[in-house]
CSV table of C-alpha atoms in Angstrom, one decimal:
chain,number,residue,atom,x,y,z
A,720,MET,CA,68.1,170.7,146.6
A,721,ILE,CA,71.7,169.7,147.1
A,722,ARG,CA,72.6,166.4,145.6
A,723,ALA,CA,75.2,164.2,147.3
A,724,ARG,CA,78.3,163.6,145.4
A,725,PRO,CA,78.6,159.9,144.4
A,726,ALA,CA,81.2,158.0,146.3
A,727,ALA,CA,84.6,157.6,144.6
A,728,PRO,CA,85.3,154.1,143.3
A,729,ASP,CA,87.7,152.1,145.3
A,730,TRP,CA,90.9,152.3,143.4
A,731,ARG,CA,93.1,150.6,145.8
A,732,PRO,CA,94.8,147.2,145.1
A,733,HIS,CA,93.4,144.1,146.7
A,734,ILE,CA,96.8,142.6,147.5
A,735,SER,CA,99.0,143.5,150.5
A,736,LEU,CA,102.5,144.9,150.0
A,737,GLU,CA,103.8,141.8,151.9
A,738,THR,CA,102.0,139.5,149.5
A,739,LEU,CA,103.2,141.5,146.5
A,740,ARG,CA,106.8,141.0,147.7
A,741,LEU,CA,106.2,137.3,148.3
A,742,ARG,CA,104.9,137.1,144.7
A,743,ALA,CA,108.1,138.7,143.4
A,744,ARG,CA,110.3,136.3,145.4
A,745,LEU,CA,108.5,133.2,144.1
A,746,LEU,CA,108.9,134.4,140.5
A,747,GLU,CA,112.6,135.0,141.2
A,748,GLN,CA,113.0,131.5,142.6
A,749,ILE,CA,111.1,129.9,139.8
A,750,ARG,CA,113.3,131.6,137.2
A,751,ALA,CA,116.4,130.5,139.1
A,752,PHE,CA,115.1,126.9,139.3
A,753,PHE,CA,114.7,126.7,135.5
A,754,ALA,CA,117.9,128.6,134.7
A,755,ALA,CA,119.8,126.0,136.8
A,756,ARG,CA,118.3,123.2,134.6
A,757,GLY,CA,118.9,124.9,131.3
A,758,VAL,CA,115.2,125.5,130.6
A,759,LEU,CA,114.6,128.5,128.3
A,760,GLU,CA,112.0,131.1,129.2
A,761,VAL,CA,109.7,132.0,126.2
A,762,ASP,CA,106.8,134.2,125.5
A,763,THR,CA,103.8,133.4,123.3
A,764,PRO,CA,100.7,135.5,122.2
A,765,LEU,CA,97.6,135.8,124.4
A,766,LEU,CA,95.4,135.9,121.3
A,767,GLY,CA,95.2,132.9,119.0
A,768,PRO,CA,93.2,131.6,116.1
A,769,ALA,CA,91.7,128.6,118.1
A,770,PRO,CA,91.0,127.9,121.7
A,771,GLY,CA,91.3,124.6,123.5
A,772,SER,CA,88.5,122.2,122.7
A,773,ASP,CA,88.0,120.9,126.3
A,774,PRO,CA,84.2,120.9,126.9
A,775,GLN,CA,84.9,121.9,130.5
A,776,GLN,CA,86.6,125.1,129.5
A,777,HIS,CA,84.8,128.2,128.1
A,778,CYS,CA,87.0,130.6,126.2
A,779,LEU,CA,86.7,134.4,125.6
A,780,ASP,CA,86.8,135.5,122.0
A,781,LEU,CA,87.1,138.8,120.1
A,782,ASP,CA,86.1,139.9,116.6
A,783,LEU,CA,89.0,142.1,115.4
A,784,PRO,CA,88.5,144.4,112.4
A,785,GLY,CA,90.6,143.2,109.5
A,786,VAL,CA,91.7,140.1,111.4
A,787,GLY,CA,88.7,138.1,112.3
A,788,ARG,CA,87.9,136.1,115.4
A,789,ARG,CA,90.6,135.5,117.9
A,790,TYR,CA,90.5,133.7,121.3
A,791,LEU,CA,92.1,134.8,124.6
A,792,GLN,CA,94.2,131.7,125.3
A,793,PRO,CA,93.2,129.4,128.2
A,794,SER,CA,96.7,128.1,128.2
A,795,PRO,CA,99.9,128.8,126.1
A,796,GLU,CA,100.1,125.1,125.3
A,797,PHE,CA,99.4,125.1,121.6
A,798,ALA,CA,101.9,127.9,120.8
A,799,MET,CA,104.6,126.4,123.0
A,800,LYS,CA,104.3,123.1,121.2
A,801,ARG,CA,104.9,124.9,117.9
A,802,LEU,CA,108.2,126.2,119.5
A,803,LEU,CA,109.1,122.6,120.6
A,804,ALA,CA,108.4,121.3,117.0
A,805,ALA,CA,110.7,124.0,115.7
A,806,GLY,CA,113.6,122.8,117.9
A,807,SER,CA,113.4,125.1,121.0
A,808,GLY,CA,114.3,122.3,123.4
A,809,SER,CA,112.9,122.5,127.0
A,810,ILE,CA,111.0,125.7,127.6
A,811,TYR,CA,108.8,127.5,130.2
A,812,GLN,CA,106.8,130.6,130.6
A,813,VAL,CA,104.8,132.6,133.1
A,814,CYS,CA,101.8,134.2,131.5
A,815,LYS,CA,98.2,135.4,131.8
A,816,ALA,CA,95.5,132.9,130.8
A,817,PHE,CA,91.7,133.4,130.5
A,818,ARG,CA,88.7,131.2,131.0
A,819,ALA,CA,85.1,132.5,130.9
A,820,GLY,CA,82.6,131.8,133.7
A,821,GLU,CA,85.3,131.0,136.3
A,822,HIS,CA,84.8,133.0,139.5
A,823,GLY,CA,85.1,131.9,143.1
A,824,PRO,CA,87.6,131.5,146.0
A,825,ARG,CA,90.0,129.6,143.7
A,826,HIS,CA,89.0,130.8,140.2
A,827,ARG,CA,89.2,134.0,138.2
A,828,ILE,CA,88.5,134.7,134.6
A,829,GLU,CA,92.0,136.1,134.3
A,830,PHE,CA,94.8,134.3,136.1
A,831,THR,CA,98.5,133.5,135.9
A,832,LEU,CA,99.9,130.2,134.7
A,833,LEU,CA,103.4,128.7,135.0
A,834,GLU,CA,103.7,126.2,132.1
A,835,TRP,CA,106.7,124.2,131.1
A,836,TYR,CA,107.8,121.4,128.7
A,837,ARG,CA,110.8,119.1,129.1
A,838,THR,CA,112.1,117.3,126.1
A,839,GLY,CA,113.2,113.7,126.8
A,840,PHE,CA,111.0,113.5,129.9
A,841,ASP,CA,107.9,111.3,130.4
A,842,TYR,CA,105.2,112.1,132.9
A,843,ARG,CA,107.0,110.3,135.7
A,844,ALA,CA,110.2,112.3,135.3
A,845,LEU,CA,108.2,115.5,135.2
A,846,MET,CA,106.3,114.5,138.4
A,847,ASP,CA,109.7,114.4,140.1
A,848,GLU,CA,110.6,117.9,138.8
A,849,VAL,CA,107.2,119.3,139.8
A,850,GLN,CA,107.7,117.9,143.3
A,851,ALA,CA,111.2,119.5,143.5
A,852,LEU,CA,109.9,122.9,142.5
A,853,VAL,CA,106.7,123.0,144.5
A,854,CYS,CA,108.0,121.3,147.7
A,855,GLY,CA,111.0,123.5,147.5
A,856,LEU,CA,109.0,126.7,147.2
A,857,LEU,CA,106.5,125.8,149.9
A,858,GLY,CA,108.9,124.1,152.2
A,859,ARG,CA,106.8,120.9,152.2
A,860,PRO,CA,107.9,117.3,152.6
A,861,ALA,CA,107.9,114.9,149.6
A,862,ALA,CA,104.6,114.2,147.8
A,863,ARG,CA,102.5,111.1,148.1
A,864,ALA,CA,101.3,109.5,144.9
A,865,PHE,CA,98.1,107.5,144.2
A,866,THR,CA,96.6,106.1,141.1
A,867,TYR,CA,93.3,107.5,139.9
A,868,GLY,CA,91.7,104.0,140.1
A,869,ALA,CA,92.9,103.3,143.7
A,870,LEU,CA,91.5,106.6,145.0
A,871,PHE,CA,88.1,106.0,143.4
A,872,GLU,CA,87.9,102.5,144.8
A,873,ARG,CA,88.9,103.6,148.3
A,874,HIS,CA,86.8,106.8,148.6
A,875,SER,CA,83.8,106.1,146.3
A,876,GLY,CA,83.6,102.3,146.3
A,877,ILE,CA,83.5,102.1,142.4
A,878,ASP,CA,85.8,101.0,139.6
A,879,ALA,CA,86.3,104.2,137.7
A,880,PHE,CA,87.3,102.3,134.6
A,881,THR,CA,84.5,99.7,134.3
A,882,CYS,CA,81.5,101.3,136.1
A,883,ASP,CA,78.7,102.1,133.7
A,884,GLU,CA,77.4,105.7,133.3
A,885,ALA,CA,74.0,105.1,135.0
A,886,THR,CA,75.6,103.8,138.1
A,887,LEU,CA,78.0,106.7,138.2
A,888,TRP,CA,75.2,109.2,138.1
A,889,GLN,CA,73.4,107.2,140.9
A,890,ARG,CA,76.5,107.5,143.0
A,891,VAL,CA,76.5,111.3,142.3
A,892,ALA,CA,72.9,111.5,143.5
A,893,ALA,CA,73.7,109.4,146.5
A,894,ALA,CA,76.3,112.0,147.5
A,895,GLY,CA,73.6,114.6,147.5
A,896,ILE,CA,74.7,116.3,144.3
A,897,GLU,CA,72.3,117.5,141.6
A,898,PRO,CA,74.2,118.1,138.4
A,899,SER,CA,73.1,120.5,135.7
A,900,PRO,CA,71.7,119.2,132.4
A,901,VAL,CA,74.9,120.5,130.7
A,902,LEU,CA,77.1,118.3,132.9
A,903,GLN,CA,74.8,115.3,132.5
A,904,ALA,CA,75.0,115.7,128.7
A,905,ALA,CA,78.8,115.5,129.0
A,906,GLY,CA,78.6,111.8,130.0
A,907,ARG,CA,80.4,109.5,132.4
A,908,ASP,CA,83.6,111.6,132.6
A,909,ALA,CA,81.5,114.5,134.0
A,910,ALA,CA,80.2,112.2,136.7
A,911,LEU,CA,83.7,111.1,137.5
A,912,ASP,CA,84.8,114.7,137.7
A,913,ILE,CA,82.0,115.5,140.2
A,914,LEU,CA,82.9,112.5,142.4
A,915,LEU,CA,86.6,113.5,142.2
A,916,THR,CA,85.8,117.0,143.4
A,917,ARG,CA,83.2,116.1,146.1
A,918,LEU,CA,84.6,112.9,147.5
A,919,ILE,CA,88.3,112.5,146.7
A,920,GLU,CA,89.7,116.0,146.9
A,921,PRO,CA,88.4,116.5,150.5
A,922,ALA,CA,89.8,113.0,151.5
A,923,ILE,CA,93.3,113.8,150.2
A,924,ALA,CA,93.4,117.4,151.7
A,925,PRO,CA,94.9,116.3,155.0
A,926,LEU,CA,97.7,114.5,153.2
A,927,GLY,CA,99.4,117.7,152.1
A,928,VAL,CA,101.2,117.3,148.7
A,929,VAL,CA,99.6,114.6,146.6
A,930,PHE,CA,99.9,113.4,143.0
A,931,ILE,CA,97.0,111.6,141.3
A,932,HIS,CA,98.2,109.8,138.2
A,933,ASP,CA,97.2,107.3,135.5
A,934,TYR,CA,93.9,108.7,134.4
A,935,PRO,CA,91.3,107.0,132.2
A,936,ALA,CA,92.0,107.1,128.5
A,937,SER,CA,88.8,109.1,128.0
A,938,GLN,CA,90.4,111.9,130.1
A,939,ALA,CA,93.7,111.9,128.3
A,940,ALA,CA,93.2,115.5,126.9
A,941,LEU,CA,96.5,115.9,125.0
A,942,ALA,CA,98.3,113.1,126.9
A,943,ARG,CA,99.9,109.9,125.5
A,944,LEU,CA,98.1,106.7,126.2
A,945,ARG,CA,99.8,103.6,127.7
A,946,PRO,CA,98.7,100.2,126.2
A,947,GLY,CA,97.1,97.7,128.5
A,948,GLN,CA,93.8,96.9,130.1
A,949,PRO,CA,92.4,99.3,131.1
A,950,GLN,CA,94.2,101.7,128.8
A,951,LEU,CA,95.5,104.6,130.8
A,952,ALA,CA,96.5,108.2,130.1
A,953,GLU,CA,100.1,109.1,131.1
A,954,ARG,CA,98.7,112.1,133.0
A,955,PHE,CA,99.0,113.4,136.6
A,956,GLU,CA,97.5,116.2,138.7
A,957,LEU,CA,99.1,117.7,141.8
A,958,TYR,CA,97.1,118.7,144.8
A,959,VAL,CA,98.3,120.6,147.9
A,960,ASP,CA,96.0,120.6,150.9
A,961,GLY,CA,93.2,119.5,148.6
A,962,ILE,CA,93.8,122.4,146.2
A,963,GLU,CA,94.4,121.4,142.6
A,964,LEU,CA,97.6,123.0,141.6
A,965,ALA,CA,99.0,121.4,138.4
A,966,ASN,CA,98.0,119.2,135.5
A,967,GLY,CA,100.6,117.5,133.4
A,968,TRP,CA,101.3,114.5,131.1
A,969,SER,CA,103.5,112.8,128.6
A,970,GLU,CA,102.7,114.7,125.4
A,971,LEU,CA,100.8,113.2,122.5
A,972,THR,CA,102.9,113.5,119.3
A,973,ASP,CA,100.4,111.8,116.8
A,974,ALA,CA,98.8,114.5,114.7
A,975,ALA,CA,96.0,112.2,113.4
A,976,GLU,CA,95.1,111.1,116.9
A,977,GLN,CA,95.1,114.7,118.2
A,978,ARG,CA,92.7,115.7,115.4
A,979,ARG,CA,90.4,112.8,116.3
A,980,ARG,CA,90.4,114.0,119.9
A,981,PHE,CA,89.6,117.6,119.0
A,982,GLU,CA,86.7,116.4,116.8
A,983,GLN,CA,85.4,114.2,119.6
A,984,ASP,CA,85.5,117.2,122.0
A,985,ASN,CA,83.4,119.2,119.5
A,986,ARG,CA,80.8,116.4,119.4
A,987,VAL,CA,80.7,116.4,123.2
A,988,ARG,CA,80.3,120.2,123.1
A,989,GLN,CA,77.5,120.0,120.6
A,990,ALA,CA,75.6,117.4,122.7
A,991,ALA,CA,76.0,119.7,125.7
A,992,GLY,CA,74.7,122.8,123.8
A,993,LEU,CA,78.1,124.4,123.8
A,994,PRO,CA,79.5,126.3,120.8
A,995,HIS,CA,81.7,124.5,118.2
A,996,VAL,CA,85.3,125.7,118.3
A,997,PRO,CA,87.8,125.7,115.4
A,998,LEU,CA,90.6,123.3,115.4
A,999,ASP,CA,94.1,124.7,115.8
A,1000,GLU,CA,95.5,123.7,112.3
A,1001,GLN,CA,98.9,125.3,113.1
A,1002,LEU,CA,99.3,123.0,116.1
A,1003,LEU,CA,98.2,120.0,114.0
A,1004,ALA,CA,100.7,120.9,111.3
A,1005,ALA,CA,103.5,121.2,114.0
A,1006,LEU,CA,102.6,117.8,115.3
A,1007,ALA,CA,102.7,116.4,111.7
A,1008,HIS,CA,106.1,118.0,111.3
A,1009,GLY,CA,107.3,116.3,114.4
A,1010,LEU,CA,107.0,117.0,118.1
A,1011,PRO,CA,109.9,115.7,120.2
A,1012,ASP,CA,109.2,113.2,122.9
A,1013,CYS,CA,108.4,115.4,125.9
A,1014,ALA,CA,106.2,116.0,128.9
A,1015,GLY,CA,104.5,119.2,129.9
A,1016,VAL,CA,102.6,120.7,132.9
A,1017,ALA,CA,100.5,123.8,133.7
A,1018,LEU,CA,100.7,125.1,137.2
A,1019,GLY,CA,98.3,127.7,138.7
A,1020,PHE,CA,100.7,130.4,139.9
A,1021,ASP,CA,98.0,132.3,141.8
A,1022,ARG,CA,97.1,129.2,143.7
A,1023,LEU,CA,100.7,128.5,144.5
A,1024,LEU,CA,100.9,132.1,145.9
A,1025,MET,CA,97.8,131.4,147.9
A,1026,LEU,CA,99.4,128.4,149.5
A,1027,ALA,CA,102.7,130.3,150.2
A,1028,ALA,CA,100.8,133.2,151.7
A,1029,GLY,CA,98.4,131.1,153.7
A,1030,VAL,CA,95.2,132.6,152.3
A,1031,ALA,CA,92.1,130.9,151.2
A,1032,ASN,CA,90.9,133.3,148.5
A,1033,ILE,CA,92.5,133.9,145.1
A,1034,GLY,CA,91.4,137.6,145.3
A,1035,ALA,CA,93.9,138.1,148.1
A,1036,VAL,CA,96.9,137.4,145.8
A,1037,GLN,CA,95.8,139.3,142.7
A,1038,ALA,CA,96.6,143.0,142.7
A,1039,PHE,CA,93.3,143.9,141.0
A,1040,CYS,CA,90.4,141.5,140.5
A,1041,ASP,CA,86.7,141.9,139.8
């Protein structure tokens, strides 16, 4: 009996040559943009001793002989802040980042980030620079900006800052969404995230380039808080045609407050049945030494390339992807 030879694996790249050239042009333009502004390009390790603590992010880890557990970084943020504390001045980098369990038309486990930090900037000044870069690269008109609270009131009919958790989950159910137990365990911010994704993102998609800013203090991540009632995080996100493209903020410089937030994240992770993650003591030591006043932003480069190429799937702009 003659056995058929197994088919050869498909070795070909997933990206077209035209898109590969577009990718190279975007990178060239990005580097020229930052060079003109005196922002230094840097490089930081992909492996680190601690991941981000965000309960919505799931990191990949490795046990290395003679070294111990190391994490593939979901963002270069922690290492870049150590450079800032050491006196680097404004910096940027284009690098690979990794997040487990992310696979879909706009997500991959391995992806490319453009991340930068501007000393002497707050989040408003950084929003202006993000707009200049993105609108320039994509040939788009100036962005429109809306506060987080205004969008929730307009498109979901609730006050995102005062609405109780039970009512938020009722609003999620009314939208025909059945959240997982893990999401429900994450509390009211998880409900707000679902409503943002399902109700607000589609509503702003026809508006083109849109900033959402002034987030609830509970969603500050590593952002500085602004006093007032309600207390707000000096944070923004950028959307283009309804696609989340960038997330930035005025940076928190208080080491004690940052430790408190990391520990709170771990309590949320425990309640949701997620693994405890170690705190990045090197970052906390850098903050204690002194982080200059600055603002930082992470921008999904693959999504930027999707928009520039006019494609709807991230797989079309990555040379090789599973």
